[in-house]
mmCIF file of C-alpha atoms in Angstrom:
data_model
loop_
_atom_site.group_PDB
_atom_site.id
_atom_site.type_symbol
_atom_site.label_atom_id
_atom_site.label_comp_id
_atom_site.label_asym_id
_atom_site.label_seq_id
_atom_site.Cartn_x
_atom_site.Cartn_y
_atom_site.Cartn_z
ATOM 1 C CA UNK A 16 0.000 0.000 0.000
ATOM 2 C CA UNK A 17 2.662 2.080 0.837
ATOM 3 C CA UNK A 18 4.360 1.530 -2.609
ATOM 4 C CA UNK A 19 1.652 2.468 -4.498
ATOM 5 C CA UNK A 20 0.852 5.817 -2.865
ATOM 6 C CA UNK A 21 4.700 6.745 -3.373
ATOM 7 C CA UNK A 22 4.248 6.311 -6.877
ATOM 8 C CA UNK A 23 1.010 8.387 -6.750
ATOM 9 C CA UNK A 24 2.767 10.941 -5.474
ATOM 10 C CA UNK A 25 5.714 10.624 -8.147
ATOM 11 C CA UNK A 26 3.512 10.553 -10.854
ATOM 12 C CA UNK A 27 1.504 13.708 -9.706
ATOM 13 C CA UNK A 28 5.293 15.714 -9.178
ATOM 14 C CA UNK A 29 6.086 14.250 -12.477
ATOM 15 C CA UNK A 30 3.204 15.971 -14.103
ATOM 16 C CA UNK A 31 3.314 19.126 -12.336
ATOM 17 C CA UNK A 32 7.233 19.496 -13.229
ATOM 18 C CA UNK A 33 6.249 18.888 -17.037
ATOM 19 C CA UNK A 34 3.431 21.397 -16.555
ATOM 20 C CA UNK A 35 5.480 23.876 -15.918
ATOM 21 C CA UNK A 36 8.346 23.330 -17.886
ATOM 22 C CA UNK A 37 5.937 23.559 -21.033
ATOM 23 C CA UNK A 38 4.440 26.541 -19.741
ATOM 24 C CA UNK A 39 7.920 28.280 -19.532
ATOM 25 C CA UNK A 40 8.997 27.114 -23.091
ATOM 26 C CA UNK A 41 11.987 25.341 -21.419
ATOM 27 C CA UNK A 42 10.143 21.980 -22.940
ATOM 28 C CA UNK A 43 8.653 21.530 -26.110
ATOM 29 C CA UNK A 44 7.595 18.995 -29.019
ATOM 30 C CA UNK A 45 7.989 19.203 -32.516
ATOM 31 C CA UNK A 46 6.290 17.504 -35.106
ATOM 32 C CA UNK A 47 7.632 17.471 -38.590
ATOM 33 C CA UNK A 48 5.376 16.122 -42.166
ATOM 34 C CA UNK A 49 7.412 13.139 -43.328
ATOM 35 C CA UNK A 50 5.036 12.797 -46.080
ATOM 36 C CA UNK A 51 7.537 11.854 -49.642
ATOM 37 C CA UNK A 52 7.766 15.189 -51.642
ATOM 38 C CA UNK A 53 6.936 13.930 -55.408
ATOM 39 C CA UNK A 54 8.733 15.697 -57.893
ATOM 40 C CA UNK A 55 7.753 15.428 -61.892
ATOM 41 C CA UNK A 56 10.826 15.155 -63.953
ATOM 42 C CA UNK A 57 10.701 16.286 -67.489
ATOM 43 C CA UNK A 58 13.162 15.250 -70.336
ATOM 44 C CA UNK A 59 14.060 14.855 -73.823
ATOM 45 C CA UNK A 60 14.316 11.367 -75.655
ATOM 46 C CA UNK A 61 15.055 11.006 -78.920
ATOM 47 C CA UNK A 62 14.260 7.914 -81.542
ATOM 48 C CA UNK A 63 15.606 7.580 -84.822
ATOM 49 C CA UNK A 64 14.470 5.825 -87.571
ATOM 50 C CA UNK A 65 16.464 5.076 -90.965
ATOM 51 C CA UNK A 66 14.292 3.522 -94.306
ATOM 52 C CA UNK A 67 17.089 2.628 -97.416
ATOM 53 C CA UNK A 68 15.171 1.987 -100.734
ATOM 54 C CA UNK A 69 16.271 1.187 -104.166
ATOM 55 C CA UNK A 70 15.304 2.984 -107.551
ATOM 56 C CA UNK A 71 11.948 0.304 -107.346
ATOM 57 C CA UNK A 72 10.758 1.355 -103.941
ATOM 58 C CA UNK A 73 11.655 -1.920 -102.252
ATOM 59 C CA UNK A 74 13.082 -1.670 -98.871
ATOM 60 C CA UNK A 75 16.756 -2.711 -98.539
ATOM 61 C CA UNK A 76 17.723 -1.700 -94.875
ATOM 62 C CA UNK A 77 15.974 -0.650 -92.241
ATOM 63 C CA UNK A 78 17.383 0.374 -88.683
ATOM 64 C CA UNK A 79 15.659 1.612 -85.739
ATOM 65 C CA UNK A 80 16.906 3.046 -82.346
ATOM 66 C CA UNK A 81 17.340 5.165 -79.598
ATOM 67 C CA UNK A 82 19.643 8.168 -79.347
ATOM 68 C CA UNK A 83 21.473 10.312 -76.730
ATOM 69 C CA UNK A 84 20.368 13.975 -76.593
ATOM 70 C CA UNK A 85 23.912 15.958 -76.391
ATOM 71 C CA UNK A 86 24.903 18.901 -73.882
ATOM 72 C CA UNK A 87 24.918 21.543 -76.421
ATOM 73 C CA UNK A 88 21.110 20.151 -77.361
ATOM 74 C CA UNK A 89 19.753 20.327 -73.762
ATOM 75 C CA UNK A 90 21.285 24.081 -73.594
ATOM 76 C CA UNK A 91 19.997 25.300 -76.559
ATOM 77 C CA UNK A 92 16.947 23.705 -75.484
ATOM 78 C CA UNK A 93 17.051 25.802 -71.724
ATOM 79 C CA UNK A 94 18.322 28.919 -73.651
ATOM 80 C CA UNK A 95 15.347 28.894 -75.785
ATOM 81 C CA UNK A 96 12.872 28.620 -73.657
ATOM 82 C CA UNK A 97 14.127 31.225 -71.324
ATOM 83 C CA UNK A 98 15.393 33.400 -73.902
ATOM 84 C CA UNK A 99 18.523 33.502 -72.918
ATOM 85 C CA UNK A 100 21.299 35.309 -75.584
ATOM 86 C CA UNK A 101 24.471 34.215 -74.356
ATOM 87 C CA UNK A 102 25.511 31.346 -71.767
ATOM 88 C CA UNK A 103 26.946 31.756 -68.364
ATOM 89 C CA UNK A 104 29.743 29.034 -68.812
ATOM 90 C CA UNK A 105 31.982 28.442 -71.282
ATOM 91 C CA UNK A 106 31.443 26.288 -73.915
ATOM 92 C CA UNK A 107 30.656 25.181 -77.711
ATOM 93 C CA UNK A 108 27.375 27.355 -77.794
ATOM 94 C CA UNK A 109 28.812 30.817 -77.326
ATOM 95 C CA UNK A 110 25.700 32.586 -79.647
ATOM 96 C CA UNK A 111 21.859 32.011 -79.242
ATOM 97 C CA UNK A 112 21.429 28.447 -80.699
ATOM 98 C CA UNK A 113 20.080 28.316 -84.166
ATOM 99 C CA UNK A 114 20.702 28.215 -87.924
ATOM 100 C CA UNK A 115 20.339 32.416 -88.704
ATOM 101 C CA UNK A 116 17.751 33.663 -90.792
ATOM 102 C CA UNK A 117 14.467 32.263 -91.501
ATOM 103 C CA UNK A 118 15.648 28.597 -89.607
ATOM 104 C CA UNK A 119 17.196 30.475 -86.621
ATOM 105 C CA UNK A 120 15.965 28.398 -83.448
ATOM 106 C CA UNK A 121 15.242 25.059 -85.275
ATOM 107 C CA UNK A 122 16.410 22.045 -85.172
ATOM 108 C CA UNK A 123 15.773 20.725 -87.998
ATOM 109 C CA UNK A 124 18.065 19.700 -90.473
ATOM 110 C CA UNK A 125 18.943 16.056 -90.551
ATOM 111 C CA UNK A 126 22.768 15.258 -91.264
ATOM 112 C CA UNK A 127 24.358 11.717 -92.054
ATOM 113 C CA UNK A 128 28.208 10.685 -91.893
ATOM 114 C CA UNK A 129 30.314 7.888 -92.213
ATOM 115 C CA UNK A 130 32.031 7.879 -88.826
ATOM 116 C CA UNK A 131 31.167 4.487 -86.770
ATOM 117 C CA UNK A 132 32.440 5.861 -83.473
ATOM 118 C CA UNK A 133 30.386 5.884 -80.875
ATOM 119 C CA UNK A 134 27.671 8.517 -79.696
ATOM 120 C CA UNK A 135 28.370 10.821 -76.338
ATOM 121 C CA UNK A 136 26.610 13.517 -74.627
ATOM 122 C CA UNK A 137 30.236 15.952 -75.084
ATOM 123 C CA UNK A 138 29.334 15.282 -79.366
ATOM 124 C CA UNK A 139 28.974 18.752 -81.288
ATOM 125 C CA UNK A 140 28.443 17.009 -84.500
ATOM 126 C CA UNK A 141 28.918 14.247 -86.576
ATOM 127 C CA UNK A 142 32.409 13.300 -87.568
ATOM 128 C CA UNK A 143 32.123 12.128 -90.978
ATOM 129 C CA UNK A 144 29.881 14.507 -92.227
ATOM 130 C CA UNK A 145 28.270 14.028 -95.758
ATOM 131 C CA UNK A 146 25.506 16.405 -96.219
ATOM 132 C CA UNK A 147 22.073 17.435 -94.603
ATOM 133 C CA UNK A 148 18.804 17.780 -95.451
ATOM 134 C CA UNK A 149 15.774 19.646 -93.983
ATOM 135 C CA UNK A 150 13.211 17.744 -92.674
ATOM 136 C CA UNK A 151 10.246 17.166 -94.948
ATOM 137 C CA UNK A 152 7.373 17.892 -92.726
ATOM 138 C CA UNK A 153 7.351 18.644 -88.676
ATOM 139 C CA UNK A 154 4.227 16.803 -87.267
ATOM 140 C CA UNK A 155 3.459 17.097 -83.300
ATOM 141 C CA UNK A 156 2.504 14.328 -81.928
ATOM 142 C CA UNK A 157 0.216 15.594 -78.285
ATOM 143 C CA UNK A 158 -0.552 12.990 -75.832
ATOM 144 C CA UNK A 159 -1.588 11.906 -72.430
ATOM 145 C CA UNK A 160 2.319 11.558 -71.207
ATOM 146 C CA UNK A 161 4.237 12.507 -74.606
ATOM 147 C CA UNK A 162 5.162 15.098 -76.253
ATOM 148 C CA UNK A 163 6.813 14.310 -79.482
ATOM 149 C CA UNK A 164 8.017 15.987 -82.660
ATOM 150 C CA UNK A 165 8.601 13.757 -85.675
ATOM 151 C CA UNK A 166 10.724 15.173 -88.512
ATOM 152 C CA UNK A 167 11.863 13.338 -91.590
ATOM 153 C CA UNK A 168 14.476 14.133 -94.711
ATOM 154 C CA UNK A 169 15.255 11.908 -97.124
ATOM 155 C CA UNK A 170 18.435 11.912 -99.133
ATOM 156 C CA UNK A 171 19.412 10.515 -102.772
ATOM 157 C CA UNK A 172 22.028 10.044 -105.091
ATOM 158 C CA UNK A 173 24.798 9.313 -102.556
ATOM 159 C CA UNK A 174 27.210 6.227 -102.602
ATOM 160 C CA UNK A 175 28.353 5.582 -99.553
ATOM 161 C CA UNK A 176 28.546 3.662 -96.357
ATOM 162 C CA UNK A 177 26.506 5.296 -93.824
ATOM 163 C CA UNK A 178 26.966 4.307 -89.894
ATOM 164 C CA UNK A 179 26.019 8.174 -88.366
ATOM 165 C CA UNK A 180 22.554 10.418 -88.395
ATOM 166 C CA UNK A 181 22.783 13.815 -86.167
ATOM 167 C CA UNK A 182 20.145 16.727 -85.673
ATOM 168 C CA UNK A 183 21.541 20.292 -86.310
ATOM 169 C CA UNK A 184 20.135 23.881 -86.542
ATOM 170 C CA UNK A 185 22.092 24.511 -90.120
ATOM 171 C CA UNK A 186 22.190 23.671 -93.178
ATOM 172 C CA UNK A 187 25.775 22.678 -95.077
ATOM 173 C CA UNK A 188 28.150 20.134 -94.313
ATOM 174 C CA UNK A 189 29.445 21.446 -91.082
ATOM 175 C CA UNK A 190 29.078 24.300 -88.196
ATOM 176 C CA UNK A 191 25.889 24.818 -86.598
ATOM 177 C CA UNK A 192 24.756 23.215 -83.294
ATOM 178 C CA UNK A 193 23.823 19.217 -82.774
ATOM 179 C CA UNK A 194 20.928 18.488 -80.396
ATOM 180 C CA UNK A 195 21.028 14.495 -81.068
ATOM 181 C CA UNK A 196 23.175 11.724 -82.787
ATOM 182 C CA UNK A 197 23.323 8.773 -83.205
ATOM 183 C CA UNK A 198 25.540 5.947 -84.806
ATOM 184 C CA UNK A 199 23.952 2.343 -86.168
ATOM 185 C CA UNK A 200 24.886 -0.479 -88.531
ATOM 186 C CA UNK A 201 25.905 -0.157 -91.457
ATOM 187 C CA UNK A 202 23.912 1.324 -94.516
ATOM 188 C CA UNK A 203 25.817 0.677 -98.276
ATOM 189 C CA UNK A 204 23.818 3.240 -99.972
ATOM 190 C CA UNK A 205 24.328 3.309 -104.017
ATOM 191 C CA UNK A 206 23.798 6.050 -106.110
ATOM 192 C CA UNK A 207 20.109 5.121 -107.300
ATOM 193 C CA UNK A 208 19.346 4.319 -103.727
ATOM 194 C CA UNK A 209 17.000 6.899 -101.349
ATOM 195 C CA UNK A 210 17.357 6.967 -97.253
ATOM 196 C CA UNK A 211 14.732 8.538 -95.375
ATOM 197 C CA UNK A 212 16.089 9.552 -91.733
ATOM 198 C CA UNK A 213 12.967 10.134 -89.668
ATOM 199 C CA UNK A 214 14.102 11.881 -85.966
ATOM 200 C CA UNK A 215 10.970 11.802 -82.739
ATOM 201 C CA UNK A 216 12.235 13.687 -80.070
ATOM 202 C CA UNK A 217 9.847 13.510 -77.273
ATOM 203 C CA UNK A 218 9.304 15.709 -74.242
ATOM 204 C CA UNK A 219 7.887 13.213 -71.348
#
């Protein structure tokens, strides 16, 4: 009996000590939200697509991947959109991204090479550079979770071996800025042969 009125008593100074320690700020609880924090991440992907025909119209190669989007591509992307003239940090891009004139701001000029080394993000064009060609008709594609653009060009009366497709804001041979590439198999193209080089680039 004794016992249990000593911790009575404890419990009831236990409470009053609290009390006032609360009521004097010297004690206090914090709760924090621990809730996840969801954050939607946005980026480009690109997809390329390359049709070889002969003079009949049959189909003689086809390939079909995935490409990296390089670091001059995602900062004319950001400079773009923000309207920004010049970068902060040095680099390939020193001017506003884009052809000049009438294409300034567009990618879309489609350039093949015959250069089998491999793709990387630090790529500011295509090493074996033949020629380009301007796409042949932008379509948008808008959907639930994609946001694509799908350009094609389609090139004839070249003999070569083609390995190497990149997307570029110029015209030519050379110079301008690359916002994709990518290298594949092998393509013997002949003379009377056509190669259509469609490019999706999607915003997801």
């Amino acid at each position: 009996m004794r016992k249990s009125s000593d911790l009575g008593i404890m419990g009831i100074s236990l409470s009053a000590v609290v009390s006032v320690l609360f009521a004097t700020g010297a004690l206090s609880f914090a709760t924090q939200d621990t809730e996840p924090t969801t954050y939607e991440q946005t980026g480009f992907v690109g997809n390329v697509v390359m049709v070889q025909k002969d003079a009949d119209g049959n189909i003689k190669a086809y390939r079909q991947t995935d490409n990296i989007i390089t670091n001059v591509g995602k900062s004319c992307a950001a400079m773009e959109i923000f309207g920004q003239t010049t970068p902060n940090t040095t680099g390939s891009q020193q001017t506003m991204c884009g052809g000049g004139g009438a294409n300034s701001g567009l990618f879309n000029y489609v350039g093949i090479g015959t250069s089998g080394t491999a793709e990387a993000v630090g790529d500011t064009s295509i090493t074996g550079g033949l020629t380009r060609a301007q796409d042949t008709g932008v379509g948008l594609v808008n959907g639930t979770n994609t946001y694509a653009i799908i350009q094609p060009a389609a090139f004839t009366g070249i003999a070569a071996t083609i390995q190497e497709a990149g997307l570029f804001d110029a015209a030519g041979t050379s110079g301008g800025h690359m916002f994709a590439r990518k290298t594949f198999t092998s393509i013997v193209l002949t003379a009377s042969d056509s190669l259509t080089v469609t490019w999706r680039i999607s915003l997801s």
